XYZ file of N, CA and C in Angstrom:
735
model
N -13.091 -36.113 0.800
C -14.499 -37.299 0.790
C -12.354 -38.714 0.481
N -13.652 -40.358 0.444
C -13.138 -41.030 0.306
C -12.366 -41.347 -0.888
N -11.047 -41.930 -0.957
C -10.954 -42.268 -2.230
C -11.917 -43.752 -3.235
N -12.257 -44.023 -4.223
C -12.840 -44.998 -4.446
C -12.204 -45.870 -4.481
N -12.351 -47.124 -4.255
C -12.312 -48.550 -4.477
C -11.479 -49.112 -5.972
N -9.485 -49.099 -6.171
C -8.644 -49.390 -7.233
C -9.400 -50.505 -7.945
N -9.817 -49.934 -9.255
C -9.971 -51.381 -10.433
C -8.856 -51.853 -10.087
N -9.932 -53.072 -10.816
C -8.649 -54.925 -10.676
C -7.136 -54.388 -11.482
N -6.937 -53.538 -12.666
C -5.630 -52.929 -12.959
C -5.097 -52.338 -11.457
N -5.283 -51.233 -11.445
C -4.865 -50.482 -10.235
C -4.409 -51.614 -9.515
N -4.767 -52.115 -8.403
C -4.209 -53.164 -7.773
C -3.790 -54.075 -7.653
N -3.483 -54.786 -8.993
C -2.142 -55.469 -9.975
C -1.383 -54.218 -9.853
N -1.312 -53.542 -9.768
C 0.167 -52.264 -10.447
C 0.324 -51.977 -8.693
N -0.499 -51.802 -8.360
C 0.588 -51.477 -6.695
C 0.779 -53.082 -6.028
N 0.471 -54.166 -6.242
C 0.272 -54.808 -5.542
C 2.152 -55.471 -5.829
N 2.025 -55.437 -7.347
C 3.594 -55.267 -8.651
C 4.952 -54.357 -7.518
N 4.275 -52.881 -7.115
C 4.699 -51.930 -7.312
C 5.931 -52.048 -6.785
N 6.928 -51.309 -6.912
C 8.534 -51.796 -6.174
C 8.484 -50.321 -5.580
N 8.615 -50.165 -4.324
C 8.895 -48.509 -3.607
C 10.399 -48.832 -3.025
N 10.862 -49.230 -3.282
C 12.139 -49.631 -3.299
C 12.804 -48.955 -4.681
N 12.568 -48.302 -5.727
C 12.731 -47.790 -7.507
C 14.013 -46.343 -7.058
N 12.980 -45.714 -6.288
C 13.092 -44.289 -6.330
C 13.601 -43.969 -4.811
N 15.232 -43.074 -4.542
C 15.053 -42.774 -3.622
C 14.308 -41.176 -2.762
N 13.763 -41.808 -1.512
C 12.643 -41.106 -0.853
C 13.913 -40.064 0.142
N 13.227 -38.496 0.463
C 14.475 -38.428 1.621
C 12.734 -38.239 2.302
N 13.870 -38.462 3.758
C 13.162 -37.813 5.089
C 12.639 -37.090 4.853
N 11.254 -36.481 6.009
C 10.739 -35.487 6.104
C 10.656 -34.340 7.041
N 10.737 -33.311 7.550
C 10.766 -32.893 9.093
C 9.874 -31.974 8.898
N 9.141 -30.838 10.092
C 8.953 -29.977 10.448
C 9.457 -29.279 11.061
N 9.282 -28.062 11.332
C 10.016 -26.857 12.277
C 9.225 -26.375 12.470
N 9.583 -25.103 13.082
C 7.701 -24.413 13.841
C 9.028 -23.325 14.242
N 8.640 -21.691 14.007
C 8.872 -20.867 14.665
C 7.843 -20.467 15.206
N 7.787 -20.512 16.842
C 7.042 -20.030 16.942
C 7.448 -18.041 17.754
N 6.828 -17.945 17.008
C 6.676 -16.160 17.704
C 5.970 -15.044 18.777
N 6.282 -13.894 19.106
C 5.153 -13.622 20.188
C 6.437 -11.991 20.552
N 5.092 -11.004 20.565
C 5.930 -9.659 20.806
C 6.476 -9.395 22.300
N 7.520 -8.559 22.346
C 8.309 -8.609 23.840
C 9.057 -7.164 23.599
N 8.566 -5.994 24.329
C 9.432 -4.849 24.801
C 9.504 -4.474 22.862
N 8.804 -4.729 22.403
C 9.331 -3.960 20.732
C 10.355 -4.522 20.092
N 10.133 -5.502 20.246
C 10.904 -7.083 20.039
C 10.058 -7.820 19.675
N 10.507 -8.828 18.209
C 8.868 -10.458 17.943
C 10.638 -10.975 18.776
N 10.214 -12.255 20.038
C 10.899 -13.414 20.167
C 10.449 -14.807 20.106
N 11.684 -15.336 19.716
C 11.450 -17.650 19.376
C 11.243 -18.057 20.233
N 11.433 -19.627 19.905
C 12.071 -20.105 20.936
C 13.018 -20.895 20.299
N 14.016 -21.359 21.416
C 15.158 -22.144 20.425
C 15.310 -22.771 21.893
N 16.379 -24.223 20.565
C 16.136 -25.100 21.618
C 18.007 -26.019 21.286
N 18.603 -25.748 22.007
C 19.548 -26.728 21.925
C 19.377 -27.790 21.867
N 20.332 -28.325 20.181
C 20.650 -29.409 19.834
C 21.827 -30.255 20.696
N 21.070 -31.358 21.828
C 21.756 -32.573 21.963
C 22.052 -34.122 21.624
N 22.326 -33.637 20.351
C 22.749 -34.404 19.092
C 23.218 -34.767 17.870
N 24.213 -34.885 17.494
C 24.960 -34.480 16.021
C 24.010 -35.053 15.048
N 24.178 -34.089 14.284
C 24.654 -32.938 13.861
C 24.510 -31.491 14.448
N 25.686 -30.420 14.552
C 25.467 -29.306 14.931
C 24.652 -29.708 16.299
N 25.363 -30.339 16.990
C 25.863 -30.842 18.656
C 25.985 -29.420 19.407
N 24.961 -29.426 20.413
C 24.950 -27.378 21.468
C 25.074 -26.842 20.449
N 24.394 -26.324 19.027
C 23.615 -25.934 18.766
C 22.668 -25.423 19.175
N 22.016 -24.226 18.771
C 20.158 -23.882 19.056
C 19.793 -23.958 17.524
N 18.559 -24.078 17.581
C 17.912 -24.795 16.639
C 16.321 -24.193 16.546
N 15.095 -24.913 16.183
C 14.162 -24.455 16.266
C 13.296 -25.735 16.104
N 12.036 -26.130 16.981
C 11.876 -27.107 17.375
C 11.733 -27.787 16.601
N 11.399 -29.081 16.127
C 11.256 -29.608 15.117
C 11.180 -31.252 15.388
N 11.664 -31.949 14.060
C 10.849 -33.629 13.902
C 10.784 -34.057 13.566
N 10.457 -34.929 12.808
C 10.840 -36.346 11.983
C 9.234 -36.323 11.549
N 8.728 -36.205 10.337
C 6.808 -36.610 10.102
C 6.243 -37.875 10.282
N 6.025 -38.886 10.862
C 5.366 -39.964 11.556
C 4.858 -40.601 9.938
N 4.766 -41.725 9.362
C 5.125 -42.629 8.448
C 2.810 -42.040 8.191
N 2.442 -42.131 8.803
C 0.894 -42.488 9.083
C 0.492 -40.911 10.130
N 1.331 -39.981 9.650
C 0.679 -38.364 10.198
C 1.093 -37.596 9.075
N 0.279 -36.619 9.549
C 0.015 -35.072 8.079
C 1.253 -34.111 9.071
N 1.377 -33.601 7.875
C 2.093 -32.173 8.532
C 1.859 -31.541 9.628
N 0.098 -31.146 9.190
C -0.328 -29.917 9.936
C -0.498 -30.535 11.230
N 0.068 -32.481 11.392
C -0.638 -32.997 13.147
C 1.118 -33.703 13.572
N 2.230 -33.068 12.390
C 3.078 -32.951 13.392
C 4.055 -32.214 13.816
N 3.207 -30.658 12.861
C 4.240 -29.361 13.328
C 3.115 -29.461 14.684
N 2.176 -29.881 14.992
C 1.110 -29.184 15.933
C 2.050 -29.880 17.259
N 2.496 -31.986 16.935
C 2.768 -32.365 18.004
C 4.459 -30.979 18.261
N 5.042 -30.894 17.614
C 6.408 -30.519 17.384
C 6.271 -29.224 18.878
N 5.098 -28.102 18.225
C 4.415 -27.687 19.117
C 4.506 -28.255 20.075
N 3.625 -28.971 20.463
C 3.144 -29.837 22.168
C 4.081 -30.028 22.928
N 4.828 -31.442 21.827
C 5.877 -31.638 22.719
C 7.043 -31.251 22.982
N 7.788 -29.779 22.552
C 8.615 -29.365 22.488
C 8.684 -28.131 23.048
N 7.317 -27.155 22.766
C 7.563 -26.072 23.303
C 6.298 -25.962 24.535
N 5.282 -27.121 24.517
C 4.739 -27.438 25.594
C 3.020 -26.158 25.396
N 3.334 -26.374 24.114
C 1.982 -24.838 23.722
C 0.598 -26.063 22.843
N -0.262 -25.525 23.554
C -1.169 -26.894 22.317
C -2.752 -25.431 21.616
N -3.805 -25.705 20.586
C -4.747 -24.403 20.362
C -4.532 -23.016 20.229
N -2.758 -23.124 19.450
C -2.710 -21.708 19.046
C -2.666 -21.551 17.110
N -2.234 -20.735 17.366
C -2.508 -19.839 15.783
C -1.078 -20.421 14.854
N -1.745 -21.930 13.972
C -0.298 -22.844 13.223
C -0.645 -22.820 11.827
N 0.369 -22.195 11.197
C 0.483 -22.262 10.154
C 1.214 -22.407 9.212
N 1.400 -22.969 7.378
C 2.599 -23.571 7.353
C 3.260 -22.244 6.501
N 4.286 -22.385 6.390
C 5.099 -20.715 5.206
C 5.594 -22.060 4.883
N 6.852 -23.031 4.623
C 7.297 -23.421 3.389
C 7.924 -24.283 3.519
N 8.622 -24.965 2.329
C 9.247 -26.154 1.925
C 10.670 -26.216 2.077
N 11.239 -25.857 2.516
C 13.133 -26.080 1.867
C 13.743 -27.410 2.541
N 13.368 -27.200 0.956
C 14.453 -28.280 0.765
C 15.636 -28.451 -0.500
N 16.922 -27.420 -0.279
C 18.527 -27.664 -0.329
C 18.392 -29.239 -0.428
N 19.744 -29.751 -1.225
C 19.636 -30.721 -1.070
C 20.915 -31.138 -0.246
N 22.094 -29.885 0.451
C 22.981 -29.891 1.282
C 22.515 -29.531 2.743
N 20.886 -28.865 3.497
C 20.935 -28.328 4.116
C 20.978 -29.494 5.236
N 21.324 -30.632 5.172
C 20.974 -31.687 6.514
C 22.258 -32.422 6.265
N 23.591 -32.594 6.792
C 24.335 -32.774 7.040
C 24.707 -34.932 6.785
N 23.358 -35.436 7.065
C 23.365 -37.308 6.787
C 22.891 -37.257 6.299
N 21.359 -36.743 5.216
C 21.396 -37.121 4.552
C 19.694 -36.605 3.495
N 19.636 -36.152 2.721
C 18.508 -35.121 2.002
C 17.218 -35.515 2.712
N 17.238 -34.773 3.257
C 16.409 -34.006 4.675
C 15.475 -32.672 3.154
N 14.164 -33.078 3.630
C 13.157 -31.982 3.739
C 12.614 -31.063 4.665
N 12.209 -29.700 5.132
C 11.988 -29.864 6.429
C 10.640 -28.789 5.477
N 9.461 -29.112 6.616
C 7.969 -28.340 5.909
C 8.664 -27.476 7.343
N 8.788 -26.292 6.824
C 8.284 -25.064 7.860
C 7.029 -24.689 8.220
N 6.324 -24.591 9.522
C 6.020 -23.499 9.972
C 5.383 -22.968 11.255
N 4.829 -21.108 10.974
C 4.752 -20.136 12.284
C 3.933 -20.411 12.764
N 3.575 -20.125 13.971
C 3.082 -20.557 15.399
C 2.833 -18.907 15.663
N 2.310 -18.347 15.905
C 2.114 -16.888 16.750
C 1.222 -17.096 18.061
N 2.218 -16.736 19.152
C 0.906 -16.518 20.241
C 1.294 -14.952 20.508
N 0.346 -14.494 23.057
C 1.021 -13.224 22.678
C 2.064 -13.714 23.979
N 2.785 -12.715 24.340
C 3.656 -12.750 25.102
C 3.324 -14.026 26.259
N 1.986 -13.131 27.195
C 1.451 -14.094 28.422
C 2.093 -16.083 28.675
N 1.052 -15.892 26.823
C 1.325 -17.884 26.539
C 3.197 -18.297 26.240
N 2.970 -17.400 26.046
C 4.770 -17.659 25.536
C 5.630 -17.629 26.680
N 5.512 -17.489 27.182
C 6.184 -17.824 28.386
C 6.194 -19.216 29.664
N 4.814 -19.699 28.817
C 4.437 -20.499 29.390
C 5.766 -21.679 28.778
N 6.148 -21.256 27.945
C 6.146 -22.460 25.712
C 7.889 -23.085 27.251
N 8.365 -22.493 27.923
C 10.036 -23.460 27.912
C 9.515 -24.202 28.555
N 10.174 -25.631 28.469
C 10.333 -27.067 29.175
C 11.084 -26.686 29.856
N 10.546 -27.405 31.173
C 12.310 -27.652 32.429
C 12.999 -28.851 31.469
N 12.463 -29.244 31.047
C 13.528 -30.469 30.648
C 13.991 -30.784 29.663
N 13.744 -29.724 28.909
C 14.078 -28.979 27.459
C 15.448 -27.395 27.633
N 16.717 -27.680 27.199
C 17.241 -27.056 27.255
C 17.015 -25.520 26.401
N 16.267 -24.816 26.542
C 15.872 -23.362 25.891
C 16.039 -22.616 26.108
N 16.312 -21.494 25.329
C 16.235 -20.365 24.985
C 15.373 -19.158 24.360
N 15.193 -18.104 24.856
C 14.000 -17.315 24.042
C 15.057 -16.178 23.693
N 15.203 -16.282 22.009
C 15.563 -14.658 21.264
C 15.519 -13.897 20.952
N 15.535 -12.770 20.597
C 15.421 -11.698 19.553
C 15.196 -11.292 18.780
N 15.331 -10.845 17.756
C 14.545 -11.292 16.204
C 15.576 -9.781 16.471
N 15.852 -9.092 14.776
C 16.201 -7.657 15.107
C 17.183 -7.820 13.516
N 16.123 -7.887 13.365
C 16.208 -7.142 11.165
C 17.283 -5.813 10.792
N 17.813 -5.849 9.868
C 18.754 -4.954 9.031
C 18.246 -3.459 9.235
N 18.160 -2.522 8.695
C 17.779 -1.707 8.938
C 17.301 -1.610 7.653
N 18.149 -2.294 6.191
C 17.913 -2.113 5.245
C 17.508 -3.663 4.090
N 17.270 -4.176 3.406
C 17.331 -5.806 2.782
C 16.421 -6.490 4.408
N 16.920 -7.993 4.114
C 16.135 -9.096 4.828
C 17.083 -10.204 5.513
N 18.358 -8.925 5.587
C 19.021 -9.509 6.697
C 18.451 -9.096 7.667
N 18.874 -10.396 8.302
C 18.220 -10.852 10.216
C 19.799 -11.351 11.150
N 19.318 -10.601 12.809
C 20.410 -11.330 13.499
C 19.243 -11.725 14.237
N 19.529 -12.870 15.221
C 19.023 -13.443 15.695
C 19.707 -13.516 17.751
N 20.149 -12.442 18.763
C 20.077 -12.679 19.600
C 19.944 -13.282 20.574
N 20.732 -13.904 21.166
C 20.622 -14.581 22.706
C 20.431 -13.080 23.645
N 19.611 -13.387 25.400
C 19.257 -12.681 25.612
C 20.354 -11.830 26.272
N 21.456 -12.582 25.846
C 23.025 -11.452 26.168
C 23.399 -9.979 25.188
N 22.633 -11.161 24.454
C 22.906 -9.690 23.376
C 23.388 -10.537 21.911
N 23.866 -11.218 22.662
C 25.071 -12.249 21.666
C 24.755 -12.820 20.320
N 25.359 -12.718 18.932
C 24.689 -13.393 17.836
C 24.864 -14.207 17.690
N 23.641 -15.744 17.780
C 23.677 -17.097 18.049
C 23.733 -17.119 16.314
N 24.555 -18.035 15.961
C 24.876 -18.739 14.732
C 23.901 -20.433 14.837
N 22.424 -20.430 13.596
C 21.678 -21.283 14.256
C 21.966 -22.096 13.726
N 21.050 -23.749 14.360
C 21.694 -24.836 13.267
C 20.902 -24.595 11.748
N 21.365 -25.771 10.385
C 21.045 -26.422 9.803
C 20.897 -24.961 9.058
N 19.497 -24.217 8.699
C 19.366 -22.752 7.980
C 17.919 -22.198 8.513
N 18.388 -22.778 9.662
C 16.574 -22.114 10.293
C 17.641 -19.991 10.441
N 18.044 -20.061 10.314
C 17.991 -18.629 10.293
C 16.694 -18.182 9.538
N 17.295 -18.685 8.040
C 16.980 -18.397 6.937
C 15.311 -18.377 7.265
N 14.458 -19.933 7.316
C 13.479 -19.666 8.274
C 12.652 -19.173 8.953
N 13.837 -18.610 9.591
C 13.242 -17.251 10.903
C 12.926 -15.589 10.058
N 13.909 -16.067 9.091
C 13.422 -14.541 8.299
C 12.637 -14.531 7.420
N 11.636 -15.843 6.564
C 11.240 -15.790 6.013
C 9.920 -16.394 6.406
N 9.811 -16.560 7.979
C 8.128 -16.615 9.178
C 8.520 -14.731 9.200
N 9.654 -13.602 9.514
C 8.792 -12.576 9.946
C 8.802 -12.112 8.431
N 8.777 -12.282 6.804
C 8.560 -11.616 5.790
C 7.313 -11.870 5.411
N 6.558 -12.805 5.951
C 5.216 -13.933 5.392
C 4.324 -12.547 6.571
N 4.583 -12.372 7.423
C 4.134 -12.438 8.246
C 3.713 -9.805 8.877
N 5.005 -9.684 7.951
C 4.971 -8.716 8.003
C 3.459 -8.221 6.530
N 3.692 -9.497 5.452
C 3.341 -9.439 3.771
C 1.798 -9.486 5.273
N 1.633 -9.723 5.530
C 0.030 -10.249 5.574
C -0.690 -9.789 6.435
N -0.103 -8.999 7.198
C -0.080 -8.092 9.166
C -1.504 -7.253 8.375
N -1.466 -6.262 6.936
C -2.492 -5.120 6.581
C -3.506 -6.104 6.126
N -3.802 -7.217 5.831
C -4.381 -7.736 4.863
C -5.532 -8.305 5.453
N -4.964 -9.140 5.943
C -4.981 -9.945 6.636
C -5.464 -9.734 8.469
N -6.222 -10.715 9.759
C -6.059 -10.289 10.965
C -5.030 -10.814 12.112
N -4.196 -10.978 11.148
C -3.153 -11.994 11.948
C -2.718 -11.192 12.910
N -2.105 -9.953 12.971
C -1.644 -9.058 13.822
C -2.666 -8.988 15.201
N -3.494 -10.362 15.302
C -4.816 -10.699 17.155
C -3.888 -11.611 17.064
N -3.158 -12.273 16.761
C -3.207 -13.980 16.917
C -1.912 -13.529 18.228
N -0.964 -12.521 18.102
C -0.011 -11.835 18.917
C -0.718 -10.914 20.209
N -1.145 -11.105 20.258
C -2.584 -9.815 21.535
C -3.388 -11.081 22.075
N -3.712 -10.537 23.535
C -4.082 -11.910 24.514
C -6.134 -11.829 24.089
N -6.840 -11.636 24.317
C -8.171 -11.712 24.265
C -8.945 -10.568 24.661
N -7.664 -9.189 25.140
C -8.327 -8.184 25.110
C -6.834 -7.343 25.209
N -7.522 -6.573 24.556
C -5.980 -5.350 25.080
C -6.774 -4.006 24.708
N -6.081 -3.334 24.112
C -6.007 -1.492 24.545
C -6.260 -1.286 22.793
N -6.433 -0.400 22.558
C -5.858 0.345 21.255
C -3.779 0.120 20.825
N -3.605 1.085 21.981
C -1.867 1.396 22.249
C -1.414 -0.558 21.954
N -2.468 -1.791 22.723
C -0.976 -2.565 22.390
C -1.056 -3.167 21.107
N -2.458 -2.854 20.181
C -2.455 -2.710 19.055
C -1.529 -2.464 17.470
N -1.345 -1.194 18.192
C -0.459 -0.475 17.600
C 0.807 -0.955 18.594
N 1.132 -0.894 18.761
C 3.037 -1.695 19.720
C 2.912 -2.979 18.847
N 2.114 -3.539 18.750
C 2.015 -5.155 17.951
C 2.611 -5.262 16.652
N 1.381 -4.355 15.695
C 1.772 -4.343 14.626
C 3.428 -3.293 13.853
N 3.655 -2.045 15.463
C 5.053 -1.799 14.632
C 6.483 -2.855 15.232
N 5.013 -3.652 16.282
C 7.266 -4.757 16.161
C 7.217 -5.768 15.162
N 6.760 -5.590 14.603
C 5.783 -6.274 13.334
C 6.621 -6.263 12.637
N 6.487 -4.453 12.234
C 6.680 -3.711 11.029
C 8.245 -3.748 11.226
N 8.637 -3.089 12.088
C 9.848 -2.963 12.200
C 10.481 -1.385 12.908
N 8.963 -0.442 12.799
C 8.403 1.147 12.991
C 7.510 1.574 12.619
N 7.873 2.546 13.387
C 6.638 3.146 14.250
C 5.361 3.649 12.771
N 4.139 3.905 13.725
C 3.357 3.997 12.697
C 2.551 5.538 12.802
N 1.508 5.702 12.422
C 1.026 7.368 12.627
C -0.338 6.824 13.787
N -0.410 8.039 15.301
C -1.512 7.158 16.205
C -2.742 7.367 15.584
N -3.126 8.725 15.042
C -4.574 8.630 14.680
C -4.946 8.014 13.641
N -4.101 7.958 12.100
C -3.919 7.285 11.217
C -4.435 5.922 11.132
N -3.534 5.193 12.110
C -3.532 3.240 12.130
C -5.079 3.233 13.540
N -5.124 4.391 14.469
C -6.804 3.267 15.066
C -7.764 4.199 14.293
N -7.694 4.805 13.369
C -8.488 5.059 12.716
C -9.664 4.129 11.612
N -7.857 3.847 10.875
C -8.009 2.848 9.878
C -8.672 1.001 10.760
N -7.847 0.911 12.077
C -8.550 0.006 12.713
C -9.818 -0.057 13.365
N -10.678 1.109 13.625
C -11.822 1.465 14.051
C -12.625 1.276 13.021
N -12.359 2.094 11.658
C -13.101 1.526 10.300
C -13.042 0.864 9.876
N -12.973 -0.277 9.806
C -11.957 -1.886 9.835
C -12.897 -2.903 10.419
N -13.793 -2.144 11.138
C -15.233 -3.758 11.369
C -14.255 -4.824 12.863
N -12.724 -5.461 12.233
C -12.671 -6.301 13.084
C -12.551 -5.930 14.706
N -12.626 -5.143 15.129
C -12.821 -4.375 16.865
C -14.437 -4.856 16.902
N -14.386 -4.689 18.965
C -15.543 -4.770 18.789
C -15.125 -3.999 20.060
N -15.594 -3.643 20.828
C -15.180 -2.304 22.343
C -16.097 -3.485 23.104
N -15.225 -4.252 24.124
C -15.413 -4.779 25.386
C -17.316 -3.878 26.786
N -16.327 -3.287 26.252
C -17.573 -2.250 27.874
C -16.134 -2.268 28.897
N -15.116 -2.606 28.551
C -14.629 -2.134 30.209
C -13.166 -1.887 29.720
N -12.187 -1.441 31.046
C -11.013 -0.699 31.224
C -10.115 -1.526 31.788
N -8.681 -0.414 31.465
C -7.537 -1.485 32.430
C -7.733 -0.915 33.409
N -6.797 -2.558 34.257
C -7.455 -2.072 35.693
C -5.790 -1.904 36.498
N -5.243 -1.354 37.783
C -4.144 -1.670 38.473
C -3.145 -0.854 36.533
N -3.435 0.150 36.443
C -2.293 1.393 36.161
C -2.093 2.490 36.146
N -1.189 2.235 36.557
C -0.871 3.745 36.865
C -0.908 5.438 35.874
N -1.791 5.169 35.253
C -1.871 6.572 34.215
C -3.325 6.112 34.154
N -4.368 7.001 33.491
C -5.743 6.865 32.847
C -5.541 5.589 31.497
N -6.583 4.510 32.290
C -6.990 3.195 32.207
C -7.876 3.844 30.559
N -7.155 3.241 29.887
C -7.852 2.642 28.590
C -8.792 1.500 28.266
N -9.387 2.303 27.389
C -11.297 1.353 26.679
C -9.871 -0.094 26.543
N -10.211 -1.127 26.159
C -10.416 -2.538 26.073
C -11.249 -2.519 25.290
N -11.059 -4.175 23.983
C -11.166 -4.543 22.299
C -11.431 -5.533 22.378
N -11.627 -6.429 21.578
C -11.228 -7.763 21.313
C -12.027 -7.653 19.926
N -10.586 -8.961 19.268
C -11.176 -8.639 17.659
C -12.723 -9.573 17.701
N -13.531 -9.109 16.622
C -14.474 -9.060 16.157
C -14.833 -10.576 15.604
N -13.603 -11.671 14.834
C -13.625 -11.978 13.717
C -13.155 -13.279 14.892
N -13.225 -14.599 14.030
C -12.249 -15.843 14.366
C -11.447 -15.872 14.577
N -11.063 -15.912 15.598
C -9.479 -16.445 16.070
C -9.126 -17.615 15.702
């Protein structure tokens, strides 16, 4: 809804207002891109080409423009730094510790984006030095290791490991009461594919029979009438999410 025109008193106040009377922090967005593969969640990291933390790995991110909304900034970062558009993107949390960035007071509004493995493989841009890292949650507590393809634990720039840990906790918390898990799957999938996604996010095995009964009774699945092709075993039925993705 459009804002009403200012009254004469308000106009006079705005004309005389000095925006420099208060310190103003800068605002960035950082995007956690997540996809399942081989029983783990994977994320995209980009090596920083400039100080601070030059040479270290960081989430795709950037400063928010003065005429840009936060959602638009996050979508722009995902498109320009990961080459992806039109994917699930949701605001996660605002990270604002005074010392989180050594340059100045910078607030980061973090987002998380969810894609299936095939779309994730499209995300790496040749002009960026990027890597796919694997998230390894601690067996107890909220600890999280971020590992390179070699298995080496990565020490991330800024507070980006904390951002990744919170993104994982968020999607775990939403998995059972929202259809968020379907964002990690292609348009059609098997019940086995769906169970593997849930197990990957939760970090534990699920009972096959009770999981399938619960999901089939949820009203979220629609049988396509098709079956898998090109598999070396008995082909399974294919389903799709019956809601809005």
